[in-house]
PDB file of C-alpha atoms in Angstrom:
ATOM      1  CA  MET A   5     119.926 144.426 125.359  1.00  0.00           C
ATOM      2  CA  LYS A   6     123.232 144.405 123.917  1.00  0.00           C
ATOM      3  CA  ILE A   7     124.149 146.034 120.573  1.00  0.00           C
ATOM      4  CA  LEU A   8     127.162 145.799 118.637  1.00  0.00           C
ATOM      5  CA  VAL A   9     127.626 148.866 115.846  1.00  0.00           C
ATOM      6  CA  GLY A  10     130.433 148.354 112.981  1.00  0.00           C
ATOM      7  CA  CYS A  11     131.964 151.531 111.945  1.00  0.00           C
ATOM      8  CA  LYS A  12     134.277 151.708 109.415  1.00  0.00           C
ATOM      9  CA  LEU A  13     136.577 154.342 108.731  1.00  0.00           C
ATOM     10  CA  VAL A  14     137.268 155.325 105.722  1.00  0.00           C
ATOM     11  CA  PRO A  15     138.843 158.320 103.432  1.00  0.00           C
ATOM     12  CA  GLU A  16     137.061 161.561 102.966  1.00  0.00           C
ATOM     13  CA  ASP A  17     136.412 161.031  99.726  1.00  0.00           C
ATOM     14  CA  GLN A  18     136.646 165.520  98.620  1.00  0.00           C
ATOM     15  CA  ASP A  19     140.192 164.729  99.736  1.00  0.00           C
ATOM     16  CA  ILE A  20     140.958 161.680  97.399  1.00  0.00           C
ATOM     17  CA  LYS A  21     143.405 162.562  94.274  1.00  0.00           C
ATOM     18  CA  VAL A  22     143.298 160.470  91.438  1.00  0.00           C
ATOM     19  CA  ASN A  23     147.410 160.020  90.231  1.00  0.00           C
ATOM     20  CA  ASN A  24     148.769 160.559  86.572  1.00  0.00           C
ATOM     21  CA  ASP A  25     148.530 157.042  86.355  1.00  0.00           C
ATOM     22  CA  GLY A  26     145.247 156.285  87.773  1.00  0.00           C
ATOM     23  CA  SER A  27     145.628 155.059  91.271  1.00  0.00           C
ATOM     24  CA  LEU A  28     143.817 157.002  94.331  1.00  0.00           C
ATOM     25  CA  ASP A  29     146.269 159.052  96.480  1.00  0.00           C
ATOM     26  CA  THR A  30     144.116 158.641  99.664  1.00  0.00           C
ATOM     27  CA  SER A  31     147.348 160.231 101.997  1.00  0.00           C
ATOM     28  CA  LYS A  32     145.795 163.849 102.728  1.00  0.00           C
ATOM     29  CA  ALA A  33     142.070 162.479 103.244  1.00  0.00           C
ATOM     30  CA  SER A  34     140.781 162.612 106.469  1.00  0.00           C
ATOM     31  CA  PRO A  35     138.896 159.267 107.813  1.00  0.00           C
ATOM     32  CA  LYS A  36     135.484 159.543 108.591  1.00  0.00           C
ATOM     33  CA  ILE A  37     132.601 156.828 109.191  1.00  0.00           C
ATOM     34  CA  SER A  38     131.266 155.533 106.422  1.00  0.00           C
ATOM     35  CA  GLN A  39     128.035 156.311 105.264  1.00  0.00           C
ATOM     36  CA  PHE A  40     126.252 153.199 105.083  1.00  0.00           C
ATOM     37  CA  ASP A  41     127.417 152.971 108.878  1.00  0.00           C
ATOM     38  CA  LEU A  42     125.867 155.415 109.463  1.00  0.00           C
ATOM     39  CA  ASN A  43     122.685 154.377 108.716  1.00  0.00           C
ATOM     40  CA  ALA A  44     123.366 151.348 111.579  1.00  0.00           C
ATOM     41  CA  ILE A  45     124.442 153.707 114.319  1.00  0.00           C
ATOM     42  CA  GLU A  46     121.283 155.375 113.918  1.00  0.00           C
ATOM     43  CA  ALA A  47     119.103 152.561 113.347  1.00  0.00           C
ATOM     44  CA  ALA A  48     120.659 151.151 117.048  1.00  0.00           C
ATOM     45  CA  VAL A  49     119.656 154.924 118.426  1.00  0.00           C
ATOM     46  CA  GLU A  50     116.440 153.818 117.331  1.00  0.00           C
ATOM     47  CA  ILE A  51     116.057 150.710 119.216  1.00  0.00           C
ATOM     48  CA  LYS A  52     117.053 152.305 122.359  1.00  0.00           C
ATOM     49  CA  LYS A  53     114.980 154.997 122.300  1.00  0.00           C
ATOM     50  CA  ASN A  54     112.508 152.332 122.117  1.00  0.00           C
ATOM     51  CA  ASN A  55     114.538 150.123 124.135  1.00  0.00           C
ATOM     52  CA  ALA A  56     115.458 151.822 127.639  1.00  0.00           C
ATOM     53  CA  GLU A  57     117.612 149.533 128.901  1.00  0.00           C
ATOM     54  CA  SER A  58     119.498 148.468 125.512  1.00  0.00           C
ATOM     55  CA  THR A  59     123.041 149.569 125.315  1.00  0.00           C
ATOM     56  CA  ILE A  60     125.209 150.470 122.000  1.00  0.00           C
ATOM     57  CA  CYS A  61     128.522 149.310 121.390  1.00  0.00           C
ATOM     58  CA  ALA A  62     130.510 150.740 118.089  1.00  0.00           C
ATOM     59  CA  VAL A  63     133.369 148.401 117.006  1.00  0.00           C
ATOM     60  CA  SER A  64     135.737 149.620 114.600  1.00  0.00           C
ATOM     61  CA  ILE A  65     138.450 147.770 113.209  1.00  0.00           C
ATOM     62  CA  GLY A  66     141.461 148.618 111.587  1.00  0.00           C
ATOM     63  CA  GLY A  67     144.704 150.950 110.633  1.00  0.00           C
ATOM     64  CA  LYS A  68     146.322 153.824 112.089  1.00  0.00           C
ATOM     65  CA  SER A  69     143.152 155.772 111.133  1.00  0.00           C
ATOM     66  CA  LEU A  70     141.701 154.712 114.461  1.00  0.00           C
ATOM     67  CA  ASP A  71     144.438 156.634 116.093  1.00  0.00           C
ATOM     68  CA  ASN A  72     142.273 159.152 115.142  1.00  0.00           C
ATOM     69  CA  VAL A  73     140.589 161.477 118.000  1.00  0.00           C
ATOM     70  CA  LYS A  74     138.377 163.380 116.146  1.00  0.00           C
ATOM     71  CA  SER A  75     137.152 159.910 114.372  1.00  0.00           C
ATOM     72  CA  ARG A  76     136.844 157.820 117.923  1.00  0.00           C
ATOM     73  CA  LYS A  77     134.647 161.238 119.326  1.00  0.00           C
ATOM     74  CA  ASP A  78     132.583 161.103 115.934  1.00  0.00           C
ATOM     75  CA  MET A  79     131.363 158.275 116.554  1.00  0.00           C
ATOM     76  CA  LEU A  80     130.272 158.260 120.341  1.00  0.00           C
ATOM     77  CA  SER A  81     129.105 161.213 119.478  1.00  0.00           C
ATOM     78  CA  ARG A  82     126.660 159.496 117.561  1.00  0.00           C
ATOM     79  CA  GLY A  83     125.114 157.529 120.303  1.00  0.00           C
ATOM     80  CA  PRO A  84     126.942 155.057 120.978  1.00  0.00           C
ATOM     81  CA  ASP A  85     127.552 154.207 124.850  1.00  0.00           C
ATOM     82  CA  GLU A  86     131.376 152.709 124.610  1.00  0.00           C
ATOM     83  CA  LEU A  87     133.462 152.610 121.416  1.00  0.00           C
ATOM     84  CA  VAL A  88     135.749 148.664 120.989  1.00  0.00           C
ATOM     85  CA  ILE A  89     138.588 149.557 118.903  1.00  0.00           C
ATOM     86  CA  VAL A  90     140.296 146.597 117.433  1.00  0.00           C
ATOM     87  CA  SER A  91     143.965 148.213 115.680  1.00  0.00           C
ATOM     88  CA  ASP A  92     146.889 146.984 113.957  1.00  0.00           C
ATOM     89  CA  GLU A  93     148.881 148.006 111.107  1.00  0.00           C
ATOM     90  CA  LYS A  94     148.221 145.122 109.978  1.00  0.00           C
ATOM     91  CA  TYR A  95     144.757 145.952 109.706  1.00  0.00           C
ATOM     92  CA  GLU A  96     145.042 148.431 107.205  1.00  0.00           C
ATOM     93  CA  ASN A  97     142.998 147.995 104.205  1.00  0.00           C
ATOM     94  CA  ILE A  98     141.666 144.822 105.359  1.00  0.00           C
ATOM     95  CA  LEU A  99     139.057 142.715 103.566  1.00  0.00           C
ATOM     96  CA  PRO A 100     135.300 141.723 104.766  1.00  0.00           C
ATOM     97  CA  HIS A 101     136.272 138.025 104.998  1.00  0.00           C
ATOM     98  CA  GLN A 102     139.154 139.146 107.598  1.00  0.00           C
ATOM     99  CA  THR A 103     136.710 142.078 109.199  1.00  0.00           C
ATOM    100  CA  ALA A 104     134.220 139.167 109.610  1.00  0.00           C
ATOM    101  CA  LYS A 105     136.525 137.182 111.407  1.00  0.00           C
ATOM    102  CA  ILE A 106     138.478 139.747 113.838  1.00  0.00           C
ATOM    103  CA  PHE A 107     134.315 141.420 114.523  1.00  0.00           C
ATOM    104  CA  ALA A 108     133.643 137.812 115.194  1.00  0.00           C
ATOM    105  CA  GLU A 109     135.898 137.564 117.763  1.00  0.00           C
ATOM    106  CA  THR A 110     135.326 140.764 119.401  1.00  0.00           C
ATOM    107  CA  ALA A 111     131.525 139.977 119.484  1.00  0.00           C
ATOM    108  CA  LYS A 112     132.263 136.754 121.452  1.00  0.00           C
ATOM    109  CA  ASN A 113     134.613 138.766 123.706  1.00  0.00           C
ATOM    110  CA  VAL A 114     131.899 142.142 125.079  1.00  0.00           C
ATOM    111  CA  GLY A 115     129.022 139.839 124.348  1.00  0.00           C
ATOM    112  CA  PHE A 116     125.844 140.626 122.099  1.00  0.00           C
ATOM    113  CA  ASP A 117     122.377 140.165 121.226  1.00  0.00           C
ATOM    114  CA  LEU A 118     122.409 141.760 118.230  1.00  0.00           C
ATOM    115  CA  ILE A 119     124.992 143.252 115.416  1.00  0.00           C
ATOM    116  CA  LEU A 120     123.819 146.239 113.847  1.00  0.00           C
ATOM    117  CA  CYS A 121     126.156 146.786 110.188  1.00  0.00           C
ATOM    118  CA  GLY A 122     125.941 148.892 107.365  1.00  0.00           C
ATOM    119  CA  ASP A 123     124.982 146.597 103.994  1.00  0.00           C
ATOM    120  CA  GLY A 124     128.586 148.231 102.813  1.00  0.00           C
ATOM    121  CA  SER A 125     131.401 150.302 103.195  1.00  0.00           C
ATOM    122  CA  GLY A 126     132.305 153.405 101.041  1.00  0.00           C
ATOM    123  CA  ASP A 127     135.563 152.333 100.012  1.00  0.00           C
ATOM    124  CA  ILE A 128     134.535 148.950  98.735  1.00  0.00           C
ATOM    125  CA  TYR A 129     130.882 148.251  98.770  1.00  0.00           C
ATOM    126  CA  ALA A 130     131.296 144.320  99.303  1.00  0.00           C
ATOM    127  CA  GLN A 131     128.167 143.965 100.797  1.00  0.00           C
ATOM    128  CA  GLN A 132     130.164 140.631 102.924  1.00  0.00           C
ATOM    129  CA  THR A 133     130.808 141.892 106.527  1.00  0.00           C
ATOM    130  CA  GLY A 134     127.560 141.406 108.152  1.00  0.00           C
ATOM    131  CA  VAL A 135     126.847 137.920 106.144  1.00  0.00           C
ATOM    132  CA  ARG A 136     130.001 136.676 106.972  1.00  0.00           C
ATOM    133  CA  LEU A 137     129.856 137.726 110.462  1.00  0.00           C
ATOM    134  CA  GLY A 138     126.771 136.005 110.977  1.00  0.00           C
ATOM    135  CA  ALA A 139     127.994 132.102 109.642  1.00  0.00           C
ATOM    136  CA  ILE A 140     131.274 132.934 111.664  1.00  0.00           C
ATOM    137  CA  LEU A 141     128.862 133.548 115.041  1.00  0.00           C
ATOM    138  CA  ASN A 142     126.447 130.750 113.695  1.00  0.00           C
ATOM    139  CA  VAL A 143     123.492 133.328 114.732  1.00  0.00           C
ATOM    140  CA  SER A 144     120.800 134.629 112.273  1.00  0.00           C
ATOM    141  CA  VAL A 145     121.648 136.880 109.592  1.00  0.00           C
ATOM    142  CA  VAL A 146     118.758 139.254 107.218  1.00  0.00           C
ATOM    143  CA  ASN A 147     120.578 142.077 104.999  1.00  0.00           C
ATOM    144  CA  SER A 148     119.254 144.872 103.194  1.00  0.00           C
ATOM    145  CA  VAL A 149     117.244 145.548 106.073  1.00  0.00           C
ATOM    146  CA  SER A 150     115.245 148.896 105.142  1.00  0.00           C
ATOM    147  CA  LYS A 151     113.079 148.973 108.566  1.00  0.00           C
ATOM    148  CA  ILE A 152     112.969 147.725 112.075  1.00  0.00           C
ATOM    149  CA  VAL A 153     109.426 147.165 112.518  1.00  0.00           C
ATOM    150  CA  SER A 154     110.049 146.009 116.200  1.00  0.00           C
ATOM    151  CA  VAL A 155     112.050 144.705 118.824  1.00  0.00           C
ATOM    152  CA  GLU A 156     111.180 142.196 121.766  1.00  0.00           C
ATOM    153  CA  GLU A 157     113.561 140.371 124.240  1.00  0.00           C
ATOM    154  CA  ASP A 158     113.889 137.234 122.281  1.00  0.00           C
ATOM    155  CA  LYS A 159     113.567 138.581 118.517  1.00  0.00           C
ATOM    156  CA  LEU A 160     113.029 141.197 116.085  1.00  0.00           C
ATOM    157  CA  VAL A 161     110.785 141.830 113.296  1.00  0.00           C
ATOM    158  CA  VAL A 162     112.067 143.327 109.791  1.00  0.00           C
ATOM    159  CA  GLU A 163     111.356 144.340 106.427  1.00  0.00           C
ATOM    160  CA  ARG A 164     113.376 144.339 103.497  1.00  0.00           C
ATOM    161  CA  ALA A 165     112.518 145.315  99.849  1.00  0.00           C
ATOM    162  CA  LEU A 166     112.952 142.861  97.121  1.00  0.00           C
ATOM    163  CA  GLU A 167     112.397 143.847  93.582  1.00  0.00           C
ATOM    164  CA  ASN A 168     108.283 143.778  93.377  1.00  0.00           C
ATOM    165  CA  GLU A 169     107.539 143.127  97.302  1.00  0.00           C
ATOM    166  CA  ILE A 170     108.029 144.100 100.689  1.00  0.00           C
ATOM    167  CA  GLU A 171     109.233 141.136 102.560  1.00  0.00           C
ATOM    168  CA  VAL A 172     108.631 141.302 106.629  1.00  0.00           C
ATOM    169  CA  LEU A 173     111.171 138.743 108.810  1.00  0.00           C
ATOM    170  CA  GLU A 174     111.087 137.579 112.082  1.00  0.00           C
ATOM    171  CA  VAL A 175     114.660 137.120 113.419  1.00  0.00           C
ATOM    172  CA  SER A 176     115.701 135.179 116.733  1.00  0.00           C
ATOM    173  CA  LEU A 177     118.115 136.580 118.409  1.00  0.00           C
ATOM    174  CA  PRO A 178     121.317 136.823 118.921  1.00  0.00           C
ATOM    175  CA  ALA A 179     121.289 138.121 114.973  1.00  0.00           C
ATOM    176  CA  VAL A 180     123.354 140.071 112.936  1.00  0.00           C
ATOM    177  CA  ILE A 181     121.716 142.728 110.278  1.00  0.00           C
ATOM    178  CA  SER A 182     123.092 144.684 107.770  1.00  0.00           C
ATOM    179  CA  VAL A 183     120.718 147.917 107.101  1.00  0.00           C
ATOM    180  CA  SER A 184     120.052 149.553 104.068  1.00  0.00           C
ATOM    181  CA  ALA A 185     120.549 153.461 103.270  1.00  0.00           C
ATOM    182  CA  ASP A 186     116.426 153.691 103.278  1.00  0.00           C
ATOM    183  CA  ILE A 187     116.578 152.603 107.069  1.00  0.00           C
ATOM    184  CA  ASN A 188     116.271 155.895 108.110  1.00  0.00           C
TER     185      ASN A 188
END
């Protein structure tokens, strides 16, 4: 199984300064992996532990922050087998619909069985990239996944917490799954 995992770099919270006019200054903020994408990486690693033939490819789309070698090493050190970087100055601060379009093109080029994303990102938390990505690729999509119950060659069973119940869903592959912070 080929698993793609979205990895967005966001500014380190503690390095962000608030200007006198209320705007944010991120010029001295180091890039870090969005905490929500860390959940997706960990979920992919757990799948691979139980499915040894699986491979994990981290995909990161963005601007100049992706030139940071430390950030690239950080992504790879968390378990992915490979890293695909899609970097261009025009991708600096792009919105979820743009990210989803670029991610879909990348996914088609590298191939996939499963794409894992964080529910949102550490900067704007729009919760749209995974859903839009699945729609563009015309594959099954489930968001807010709190547990991956089982993984088989052509399907997975997932849980997500709703207001008053736990929903259990069987999802055919290929698919895009957006995981919540509760996943790990």
